[in-house]
C-alpha atoms as a PDB file:
ATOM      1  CA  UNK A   1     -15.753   0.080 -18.523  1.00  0.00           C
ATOM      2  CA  UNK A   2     -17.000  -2.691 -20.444  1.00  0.00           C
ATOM      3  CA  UNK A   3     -15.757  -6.722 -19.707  1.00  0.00           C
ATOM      4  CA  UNK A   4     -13.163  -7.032 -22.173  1.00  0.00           C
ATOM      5  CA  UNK A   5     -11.356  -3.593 -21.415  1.00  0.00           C
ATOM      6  CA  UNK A   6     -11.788  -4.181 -17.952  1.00  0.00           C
ATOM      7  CA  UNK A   7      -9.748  -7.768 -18.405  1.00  0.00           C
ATOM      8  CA  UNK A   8      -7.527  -6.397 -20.635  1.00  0.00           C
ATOM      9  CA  UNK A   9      -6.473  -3.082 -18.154  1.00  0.00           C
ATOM     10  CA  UNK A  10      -6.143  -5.916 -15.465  1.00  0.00           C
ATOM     11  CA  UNK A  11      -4.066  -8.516 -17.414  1.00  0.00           C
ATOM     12  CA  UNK A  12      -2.106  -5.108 -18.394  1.00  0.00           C
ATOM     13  CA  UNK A  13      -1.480  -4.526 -14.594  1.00  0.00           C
ATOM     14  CA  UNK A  14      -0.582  -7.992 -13.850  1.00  0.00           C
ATOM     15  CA  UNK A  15       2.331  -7.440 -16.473  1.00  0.00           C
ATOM     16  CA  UNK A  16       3.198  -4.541 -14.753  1.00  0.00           C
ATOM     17  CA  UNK A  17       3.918  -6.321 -11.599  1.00  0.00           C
ATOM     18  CA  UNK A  18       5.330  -8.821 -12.777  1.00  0.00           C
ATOM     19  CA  UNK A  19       7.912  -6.372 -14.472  1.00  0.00           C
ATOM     20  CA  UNK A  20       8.846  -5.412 -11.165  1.00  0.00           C
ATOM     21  CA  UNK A  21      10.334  -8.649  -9.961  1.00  0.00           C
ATOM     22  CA  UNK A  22      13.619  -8.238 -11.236  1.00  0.00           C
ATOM     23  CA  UNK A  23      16.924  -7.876  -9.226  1.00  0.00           C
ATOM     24  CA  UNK A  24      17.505  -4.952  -7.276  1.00  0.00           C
ATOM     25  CA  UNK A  25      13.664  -3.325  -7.576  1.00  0.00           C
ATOM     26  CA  UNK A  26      12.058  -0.921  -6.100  1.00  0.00           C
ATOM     27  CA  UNK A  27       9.250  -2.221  -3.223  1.00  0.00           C
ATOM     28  CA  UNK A  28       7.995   1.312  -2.896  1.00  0.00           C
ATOM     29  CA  UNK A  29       7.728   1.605  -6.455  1.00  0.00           C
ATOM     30  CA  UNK A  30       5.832  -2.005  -6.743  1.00  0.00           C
ATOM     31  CA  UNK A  31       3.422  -1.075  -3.811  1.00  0.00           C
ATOM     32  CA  UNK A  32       2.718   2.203  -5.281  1.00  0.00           C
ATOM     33  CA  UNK A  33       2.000   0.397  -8.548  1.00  0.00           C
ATOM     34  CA  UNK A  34       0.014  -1.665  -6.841  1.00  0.00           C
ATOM     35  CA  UNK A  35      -1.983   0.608  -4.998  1.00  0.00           C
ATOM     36  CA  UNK A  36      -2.961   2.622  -7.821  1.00  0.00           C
ATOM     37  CA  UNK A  37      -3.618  -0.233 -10.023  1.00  0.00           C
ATOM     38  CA  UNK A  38      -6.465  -1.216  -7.321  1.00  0.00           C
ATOM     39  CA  UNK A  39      -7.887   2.605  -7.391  1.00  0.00           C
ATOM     40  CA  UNK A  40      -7.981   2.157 -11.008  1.00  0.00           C
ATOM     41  CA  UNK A  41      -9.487  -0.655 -11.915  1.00  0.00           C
ATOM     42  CA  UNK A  42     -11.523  -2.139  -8.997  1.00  0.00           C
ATOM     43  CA  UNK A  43     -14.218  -0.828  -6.897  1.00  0.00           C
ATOM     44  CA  UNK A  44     -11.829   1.341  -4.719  1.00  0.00           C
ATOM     45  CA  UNK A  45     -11.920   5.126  -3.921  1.00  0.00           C
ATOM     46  CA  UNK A  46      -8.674   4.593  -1.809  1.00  0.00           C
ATOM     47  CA  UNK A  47      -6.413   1.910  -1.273  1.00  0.00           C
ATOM     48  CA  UNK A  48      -2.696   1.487   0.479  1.00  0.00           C
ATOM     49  CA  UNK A  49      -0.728  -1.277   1.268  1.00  0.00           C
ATOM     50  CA  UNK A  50       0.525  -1.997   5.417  1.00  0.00           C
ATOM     51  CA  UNK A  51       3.779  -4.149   5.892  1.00  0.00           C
ATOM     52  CA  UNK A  52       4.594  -5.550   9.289  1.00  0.00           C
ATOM     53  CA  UNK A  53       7.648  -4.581  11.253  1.00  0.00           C
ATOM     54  CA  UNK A  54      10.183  -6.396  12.819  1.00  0.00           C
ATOM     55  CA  UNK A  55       7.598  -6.416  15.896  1.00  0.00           C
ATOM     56  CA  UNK A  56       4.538  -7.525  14.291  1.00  0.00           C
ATOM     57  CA  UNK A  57       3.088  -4.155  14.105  1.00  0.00           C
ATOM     58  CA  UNK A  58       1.856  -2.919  10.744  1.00  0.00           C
ATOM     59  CA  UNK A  59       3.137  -0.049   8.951  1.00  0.00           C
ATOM     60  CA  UNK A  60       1.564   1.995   5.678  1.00  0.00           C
ATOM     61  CA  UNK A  61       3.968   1.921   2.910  1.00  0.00           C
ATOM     62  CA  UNK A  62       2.120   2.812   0.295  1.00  0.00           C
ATOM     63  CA  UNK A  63      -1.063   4.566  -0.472  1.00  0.00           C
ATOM     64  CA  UNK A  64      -2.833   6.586  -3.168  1.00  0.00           C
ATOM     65  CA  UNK A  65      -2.916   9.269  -1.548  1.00  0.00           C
ATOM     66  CA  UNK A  66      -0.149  11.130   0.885  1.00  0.00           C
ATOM     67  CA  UNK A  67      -3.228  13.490   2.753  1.00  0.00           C
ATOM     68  CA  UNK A  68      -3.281  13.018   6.233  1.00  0.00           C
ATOM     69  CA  UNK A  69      -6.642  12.146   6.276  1.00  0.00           C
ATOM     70  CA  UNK A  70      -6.577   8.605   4.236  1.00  0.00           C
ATOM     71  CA  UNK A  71      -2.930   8.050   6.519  1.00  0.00           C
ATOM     72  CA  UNK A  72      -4.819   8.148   9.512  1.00  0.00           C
ATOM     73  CA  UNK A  73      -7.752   6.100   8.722  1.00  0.00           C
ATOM     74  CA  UNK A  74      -5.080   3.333   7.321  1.00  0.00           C
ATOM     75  CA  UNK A  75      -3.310   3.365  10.408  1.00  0.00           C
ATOM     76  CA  UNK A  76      -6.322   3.357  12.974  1.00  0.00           C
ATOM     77  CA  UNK A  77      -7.215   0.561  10.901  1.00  0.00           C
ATOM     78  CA  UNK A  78      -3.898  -1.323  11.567  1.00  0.00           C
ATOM     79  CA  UNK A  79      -4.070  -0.382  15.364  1.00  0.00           C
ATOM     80  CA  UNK A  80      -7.498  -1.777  15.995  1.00  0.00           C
ATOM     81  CA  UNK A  81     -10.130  -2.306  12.559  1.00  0.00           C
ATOM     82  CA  UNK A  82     -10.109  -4.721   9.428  1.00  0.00           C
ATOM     83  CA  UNK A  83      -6.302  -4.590   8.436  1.00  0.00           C
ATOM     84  CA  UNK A  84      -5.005  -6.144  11.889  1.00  0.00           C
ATOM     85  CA  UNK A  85      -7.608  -8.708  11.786  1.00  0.00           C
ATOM     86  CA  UNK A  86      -6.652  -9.643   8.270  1.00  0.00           C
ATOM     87  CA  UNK A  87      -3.199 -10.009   8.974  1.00  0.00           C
ATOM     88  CA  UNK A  88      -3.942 -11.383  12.385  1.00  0.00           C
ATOM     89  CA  UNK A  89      -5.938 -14.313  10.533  1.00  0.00           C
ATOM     90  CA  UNK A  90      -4.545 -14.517   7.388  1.00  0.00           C
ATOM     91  CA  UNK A  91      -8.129 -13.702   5.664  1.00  0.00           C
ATOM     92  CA  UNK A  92      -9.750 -11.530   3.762  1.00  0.00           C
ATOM     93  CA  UNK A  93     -11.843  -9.037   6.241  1.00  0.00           C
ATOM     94  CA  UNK A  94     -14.935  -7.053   4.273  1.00  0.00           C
ATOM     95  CA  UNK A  95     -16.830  -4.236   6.382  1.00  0.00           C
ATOM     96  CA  UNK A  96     -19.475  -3.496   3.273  1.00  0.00           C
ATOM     97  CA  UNK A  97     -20.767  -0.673   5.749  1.00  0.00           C
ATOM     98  CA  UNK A  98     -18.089   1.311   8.245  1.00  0.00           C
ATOM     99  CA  UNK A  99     -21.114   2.933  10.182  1.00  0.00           C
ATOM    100  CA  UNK A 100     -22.001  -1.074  11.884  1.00  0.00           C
ATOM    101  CA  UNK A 101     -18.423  -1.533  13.002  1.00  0.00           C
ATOM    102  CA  UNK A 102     -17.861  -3.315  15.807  1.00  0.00           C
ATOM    103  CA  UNK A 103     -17.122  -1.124  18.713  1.00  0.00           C
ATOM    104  CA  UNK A 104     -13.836  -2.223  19.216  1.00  0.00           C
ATOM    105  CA  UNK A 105     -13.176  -0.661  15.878  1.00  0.00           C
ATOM    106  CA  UNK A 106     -14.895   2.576  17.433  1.00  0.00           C
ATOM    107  CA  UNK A 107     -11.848   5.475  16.545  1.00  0.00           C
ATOM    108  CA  UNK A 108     -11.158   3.725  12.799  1.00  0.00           C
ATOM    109  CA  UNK A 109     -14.960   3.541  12.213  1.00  0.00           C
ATOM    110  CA  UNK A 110     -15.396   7.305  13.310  1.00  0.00           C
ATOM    111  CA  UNK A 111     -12.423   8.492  12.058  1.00  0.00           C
ATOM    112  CA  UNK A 112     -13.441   6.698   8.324  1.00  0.00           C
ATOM    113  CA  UNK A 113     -17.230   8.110   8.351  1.00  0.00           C
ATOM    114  CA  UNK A 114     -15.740  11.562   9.081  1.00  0.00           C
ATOM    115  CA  UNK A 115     -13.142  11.255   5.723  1.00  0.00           C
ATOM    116  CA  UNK A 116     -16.108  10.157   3.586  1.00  0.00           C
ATOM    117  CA  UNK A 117     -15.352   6.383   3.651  1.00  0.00           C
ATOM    118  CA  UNK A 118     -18.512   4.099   3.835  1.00  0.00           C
ATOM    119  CA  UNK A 119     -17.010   0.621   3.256  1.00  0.00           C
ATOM    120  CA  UNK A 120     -13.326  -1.176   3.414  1.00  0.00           C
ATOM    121  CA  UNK A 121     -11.968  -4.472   2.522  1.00  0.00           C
ATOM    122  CA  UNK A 122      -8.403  -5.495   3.997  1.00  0.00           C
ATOM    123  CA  UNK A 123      -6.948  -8.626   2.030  1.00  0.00           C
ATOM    124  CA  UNK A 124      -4.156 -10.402   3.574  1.00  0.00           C
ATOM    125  CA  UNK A 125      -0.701 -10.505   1.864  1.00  0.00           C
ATOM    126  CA  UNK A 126       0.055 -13.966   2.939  1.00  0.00           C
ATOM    127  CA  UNK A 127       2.226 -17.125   1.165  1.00  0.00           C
ATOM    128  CA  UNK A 128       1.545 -20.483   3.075  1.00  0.00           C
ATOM    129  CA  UNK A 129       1.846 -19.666   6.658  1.00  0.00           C
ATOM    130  CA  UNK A 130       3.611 -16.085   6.583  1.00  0.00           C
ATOM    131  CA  UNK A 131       1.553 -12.901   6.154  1.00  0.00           C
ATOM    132  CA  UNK A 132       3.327 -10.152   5.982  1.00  0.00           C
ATOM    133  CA  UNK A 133       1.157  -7.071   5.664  1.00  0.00           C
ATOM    134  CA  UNK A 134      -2.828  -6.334   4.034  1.00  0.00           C
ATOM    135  CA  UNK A 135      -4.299  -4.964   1.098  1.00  0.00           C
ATOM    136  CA  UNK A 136      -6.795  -2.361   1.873  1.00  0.00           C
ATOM    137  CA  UNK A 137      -9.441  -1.003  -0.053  1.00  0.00           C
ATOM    138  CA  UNK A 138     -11.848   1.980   1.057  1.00  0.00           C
ATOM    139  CA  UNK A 139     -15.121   3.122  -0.881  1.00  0.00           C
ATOM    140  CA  UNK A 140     -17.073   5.898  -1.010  1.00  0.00           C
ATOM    141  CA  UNK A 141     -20.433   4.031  -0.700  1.00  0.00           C
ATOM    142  CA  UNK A 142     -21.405   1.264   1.296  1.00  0.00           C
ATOM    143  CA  UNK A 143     -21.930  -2.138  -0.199  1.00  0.00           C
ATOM    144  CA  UNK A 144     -20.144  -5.599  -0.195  1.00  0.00           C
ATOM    145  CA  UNK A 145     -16.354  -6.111  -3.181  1.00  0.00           C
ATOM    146  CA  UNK A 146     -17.728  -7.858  -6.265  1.00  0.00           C
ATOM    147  CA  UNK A 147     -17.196 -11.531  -6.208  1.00  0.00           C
ATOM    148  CA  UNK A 148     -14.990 -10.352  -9.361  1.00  0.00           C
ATOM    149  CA  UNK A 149     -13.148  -7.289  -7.870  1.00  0.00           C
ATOM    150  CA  UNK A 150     -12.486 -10.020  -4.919  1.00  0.00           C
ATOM    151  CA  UNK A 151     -10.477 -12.177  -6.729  1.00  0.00           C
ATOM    152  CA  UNK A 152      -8.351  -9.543  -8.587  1.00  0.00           C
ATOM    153  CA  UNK A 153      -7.477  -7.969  -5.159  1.00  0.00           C
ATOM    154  CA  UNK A 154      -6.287 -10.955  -3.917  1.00  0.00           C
ATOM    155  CA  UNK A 155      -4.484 -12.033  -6.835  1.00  0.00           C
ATOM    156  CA  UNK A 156      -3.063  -8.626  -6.874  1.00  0.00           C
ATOM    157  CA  UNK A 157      -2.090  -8.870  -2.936  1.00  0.00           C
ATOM    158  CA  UNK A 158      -0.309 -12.287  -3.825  1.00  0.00           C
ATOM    159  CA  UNK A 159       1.339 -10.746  -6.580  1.00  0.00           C
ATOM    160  CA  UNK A 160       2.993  -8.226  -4.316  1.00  0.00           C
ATOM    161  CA  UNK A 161       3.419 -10.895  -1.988  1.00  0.00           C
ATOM    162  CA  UNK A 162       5.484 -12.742  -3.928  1.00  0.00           C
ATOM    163  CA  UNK A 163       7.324  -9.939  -5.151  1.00  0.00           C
ATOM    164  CA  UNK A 164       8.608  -8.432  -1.756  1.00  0.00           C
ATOM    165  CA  UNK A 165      10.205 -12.108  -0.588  1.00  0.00           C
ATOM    166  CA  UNK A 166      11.333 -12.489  -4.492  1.00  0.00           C
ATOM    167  CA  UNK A 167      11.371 -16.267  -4.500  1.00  0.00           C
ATOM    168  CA  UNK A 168      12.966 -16.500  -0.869  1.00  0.00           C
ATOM    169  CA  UNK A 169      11.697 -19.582   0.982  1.00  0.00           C
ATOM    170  CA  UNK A 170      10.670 -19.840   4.169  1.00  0.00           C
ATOM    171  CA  UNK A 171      13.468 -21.213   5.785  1.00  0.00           C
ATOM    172  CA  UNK A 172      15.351 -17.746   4.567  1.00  0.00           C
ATOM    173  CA  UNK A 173      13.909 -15.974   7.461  1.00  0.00           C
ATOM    174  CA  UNK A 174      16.612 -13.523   8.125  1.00  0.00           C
ATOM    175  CA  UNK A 175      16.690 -12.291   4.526  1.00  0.00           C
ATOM    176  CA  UNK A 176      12.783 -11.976   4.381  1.00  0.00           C
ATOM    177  CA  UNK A 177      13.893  -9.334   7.742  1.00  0.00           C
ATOM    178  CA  UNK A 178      15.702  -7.632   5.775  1.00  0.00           C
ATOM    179  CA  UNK A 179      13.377  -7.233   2.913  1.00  0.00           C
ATOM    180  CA  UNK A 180      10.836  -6.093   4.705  1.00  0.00           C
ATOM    181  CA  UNK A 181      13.400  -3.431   7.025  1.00  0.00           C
ATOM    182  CA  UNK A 182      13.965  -2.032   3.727  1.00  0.00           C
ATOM    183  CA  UNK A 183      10.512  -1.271   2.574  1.00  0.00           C
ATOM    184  CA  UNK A 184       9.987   0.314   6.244  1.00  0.00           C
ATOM    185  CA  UNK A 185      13.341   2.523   6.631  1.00  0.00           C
ATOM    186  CA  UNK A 186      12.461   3.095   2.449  1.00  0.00           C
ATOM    187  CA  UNK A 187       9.144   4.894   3.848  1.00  0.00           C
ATOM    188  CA  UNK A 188      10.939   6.638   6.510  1.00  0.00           C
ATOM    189  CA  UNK A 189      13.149   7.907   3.939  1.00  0.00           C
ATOM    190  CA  UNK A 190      10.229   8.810   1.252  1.00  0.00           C
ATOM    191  CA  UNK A 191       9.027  10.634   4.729  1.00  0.00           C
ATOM    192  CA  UNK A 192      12.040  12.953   5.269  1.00  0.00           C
ATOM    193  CA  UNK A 193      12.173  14.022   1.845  1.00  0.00           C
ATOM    194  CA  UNK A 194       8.216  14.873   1.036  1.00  0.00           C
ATOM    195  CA  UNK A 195       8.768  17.247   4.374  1.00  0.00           C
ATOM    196  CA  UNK A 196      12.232  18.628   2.365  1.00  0.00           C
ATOM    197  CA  UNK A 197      10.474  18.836  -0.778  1.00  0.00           C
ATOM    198  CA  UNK A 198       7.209  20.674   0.934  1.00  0.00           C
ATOM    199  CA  UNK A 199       9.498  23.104   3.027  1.00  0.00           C
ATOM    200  CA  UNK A 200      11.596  23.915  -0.412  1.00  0.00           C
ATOM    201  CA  UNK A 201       8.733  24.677  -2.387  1.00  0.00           C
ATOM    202  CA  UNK A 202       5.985  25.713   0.069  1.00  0.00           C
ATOM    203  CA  UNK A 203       3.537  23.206  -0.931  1.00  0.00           C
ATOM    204  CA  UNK A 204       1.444  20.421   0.926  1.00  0.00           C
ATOM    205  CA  UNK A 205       2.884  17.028   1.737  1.00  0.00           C
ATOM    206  CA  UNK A 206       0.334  15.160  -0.447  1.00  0.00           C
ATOM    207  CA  UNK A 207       1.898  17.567  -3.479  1.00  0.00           C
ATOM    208  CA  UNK A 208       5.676  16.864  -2.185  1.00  0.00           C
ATOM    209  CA  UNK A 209       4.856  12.985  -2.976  1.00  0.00           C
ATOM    210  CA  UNK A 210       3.633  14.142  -6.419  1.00  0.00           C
ATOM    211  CA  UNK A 211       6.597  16.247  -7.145  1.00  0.00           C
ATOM    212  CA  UNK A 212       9.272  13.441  -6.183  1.00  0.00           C
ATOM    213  CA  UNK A 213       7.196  10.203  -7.557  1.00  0.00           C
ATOM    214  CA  UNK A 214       6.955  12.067 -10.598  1.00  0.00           C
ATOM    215  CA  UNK A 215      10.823  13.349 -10.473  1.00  0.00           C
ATOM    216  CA  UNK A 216      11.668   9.649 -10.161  1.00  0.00           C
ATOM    217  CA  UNK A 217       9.693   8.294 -12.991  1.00  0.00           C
ATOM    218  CA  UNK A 218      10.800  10.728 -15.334  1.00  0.00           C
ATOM    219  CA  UNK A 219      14.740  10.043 -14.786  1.00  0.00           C
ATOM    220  CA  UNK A 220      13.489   6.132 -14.579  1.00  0.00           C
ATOM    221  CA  UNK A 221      14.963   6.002 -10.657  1.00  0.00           C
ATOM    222  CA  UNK A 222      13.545   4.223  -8.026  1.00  0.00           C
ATOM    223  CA  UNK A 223      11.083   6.681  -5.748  1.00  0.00           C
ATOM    224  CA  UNK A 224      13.714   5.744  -2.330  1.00  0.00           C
ATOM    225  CA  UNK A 225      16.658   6.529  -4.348  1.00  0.00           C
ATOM    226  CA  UNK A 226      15.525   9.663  -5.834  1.00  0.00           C
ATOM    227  CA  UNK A 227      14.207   9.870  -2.120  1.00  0.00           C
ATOM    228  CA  UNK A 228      17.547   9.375  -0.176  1.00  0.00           C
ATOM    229  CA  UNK A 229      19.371  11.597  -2.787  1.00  0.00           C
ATOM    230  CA  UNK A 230      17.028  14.865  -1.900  1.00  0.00           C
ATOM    231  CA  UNK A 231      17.514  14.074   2.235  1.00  0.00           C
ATOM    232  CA  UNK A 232      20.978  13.945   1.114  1.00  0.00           C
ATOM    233  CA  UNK A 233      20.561  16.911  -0.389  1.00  0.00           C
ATOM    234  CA  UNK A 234      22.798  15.534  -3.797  1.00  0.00           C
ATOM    235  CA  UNK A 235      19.492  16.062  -5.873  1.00  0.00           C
ATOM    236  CA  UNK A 236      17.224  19.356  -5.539  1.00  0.00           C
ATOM    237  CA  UNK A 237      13.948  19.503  -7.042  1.00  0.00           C
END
């Protein structure tokens, strides 16, 4: 891609998020925006997004992929690897090659070599003092972000920042809670209807997500609503 398409896709995704912060949207649907937009257009072969919970432990809400395999890397990774450093520091963590791990990180960095991931970079969603969750990025081959690709992820990590606390100061702790409880009992919810969705039509989980993301985008819904509505069983598809 050359420099000026590549600036112009990412000025283009920008927009996109920013379209998002409006009243009553969708954080799945931002995430997952967000998520793909980083596949897309910087030096990612995966890349999900973990919020914290109401006990400090993180959580993936979004990712751009469903399989099991990229789940479980993301959430050894938040158990003990580069995303729980990140948000335990509030800084940007870069392993350019998985295979020289520290062995603390010993089940993430196995688990990641055996999916076919060589390198990952977990940015910290953070305003002033509060981080709430990372930014993760996993490549195929090993090497350090660009110094370009760096930037963008962060920007885009503040971006989503500022969208899930949607100008809500500090001081509004309790409703920052609740925000984030949504996104979480949201992915619970996204859960129980992917396994509905699978069961119904006898496909894989990772093709459930397909079939109900692209179900929601179609009838311009939010993925948890359309979500909700198939658990409740109100919507079939």
């Amino acid at each position: 891609m050359t420099a000026p398409g590549r600036e112009q896709d990412l000025l283009q995704a920008f927009a996109h998020l920013a379209d998002t912060l409006v009243a009553d949207y969708d954080v799945v649907d931002m995430l997952q925006n967000l998520v793909d937009s980083c596949r897309d257009l910087l030096d990612a072969t995966a890349a999900g997004v973990l919020l914290a919970d109401s006990s400090g432990d993180l959580d993936l809400i979004a990712s751009t992929s469903e399989a099991s395999r990229l789940v479980e890397v993301m959430q050894l990774a938040a158990y003990a690897g580069p995303c729980i450093e990140s948000f335990s520091t509030g800084t940007m963590v870069s392993v350019p090659d998985i295979s020289r791990a520290p062995d603390a990180w010993r089940l993430f960095r196995e688990k990641a070599i055996e999916q076919g991931f060589a390198a990952v970079d977990a940015i910290p969603m953070r305003l002033r003092e509060t981080t709430i969750g990372t930014l993760n990025l996993l490549r195929a081959e090993p090497g350090p972000l660009s110094e370009n690709d760096r930037v963008a992820a962060q920007a885009f990590a503040d971006v989503a920042t500022i969208g899930i606390l949607h100008e809500r100061t500090l001081a509004e702790s309790e409703q920052i809670r609740q925000q984030l409880q949504y996104a979480l009992n949201s992915r619970i919810v996204i859960e129980q209807a992917k396994g509905v969705i699978a069961h119904t039509h006898g496909i894989p989980i990772d093709d459930a997500f397909t079939v109900l993301r692209s179900y929601a985008r179609s009838h311009q819904q939010g993925i948890s609503t359309v979500a909700q509505a198939v658990v409740d069983r109100t919507v079939e598809l």
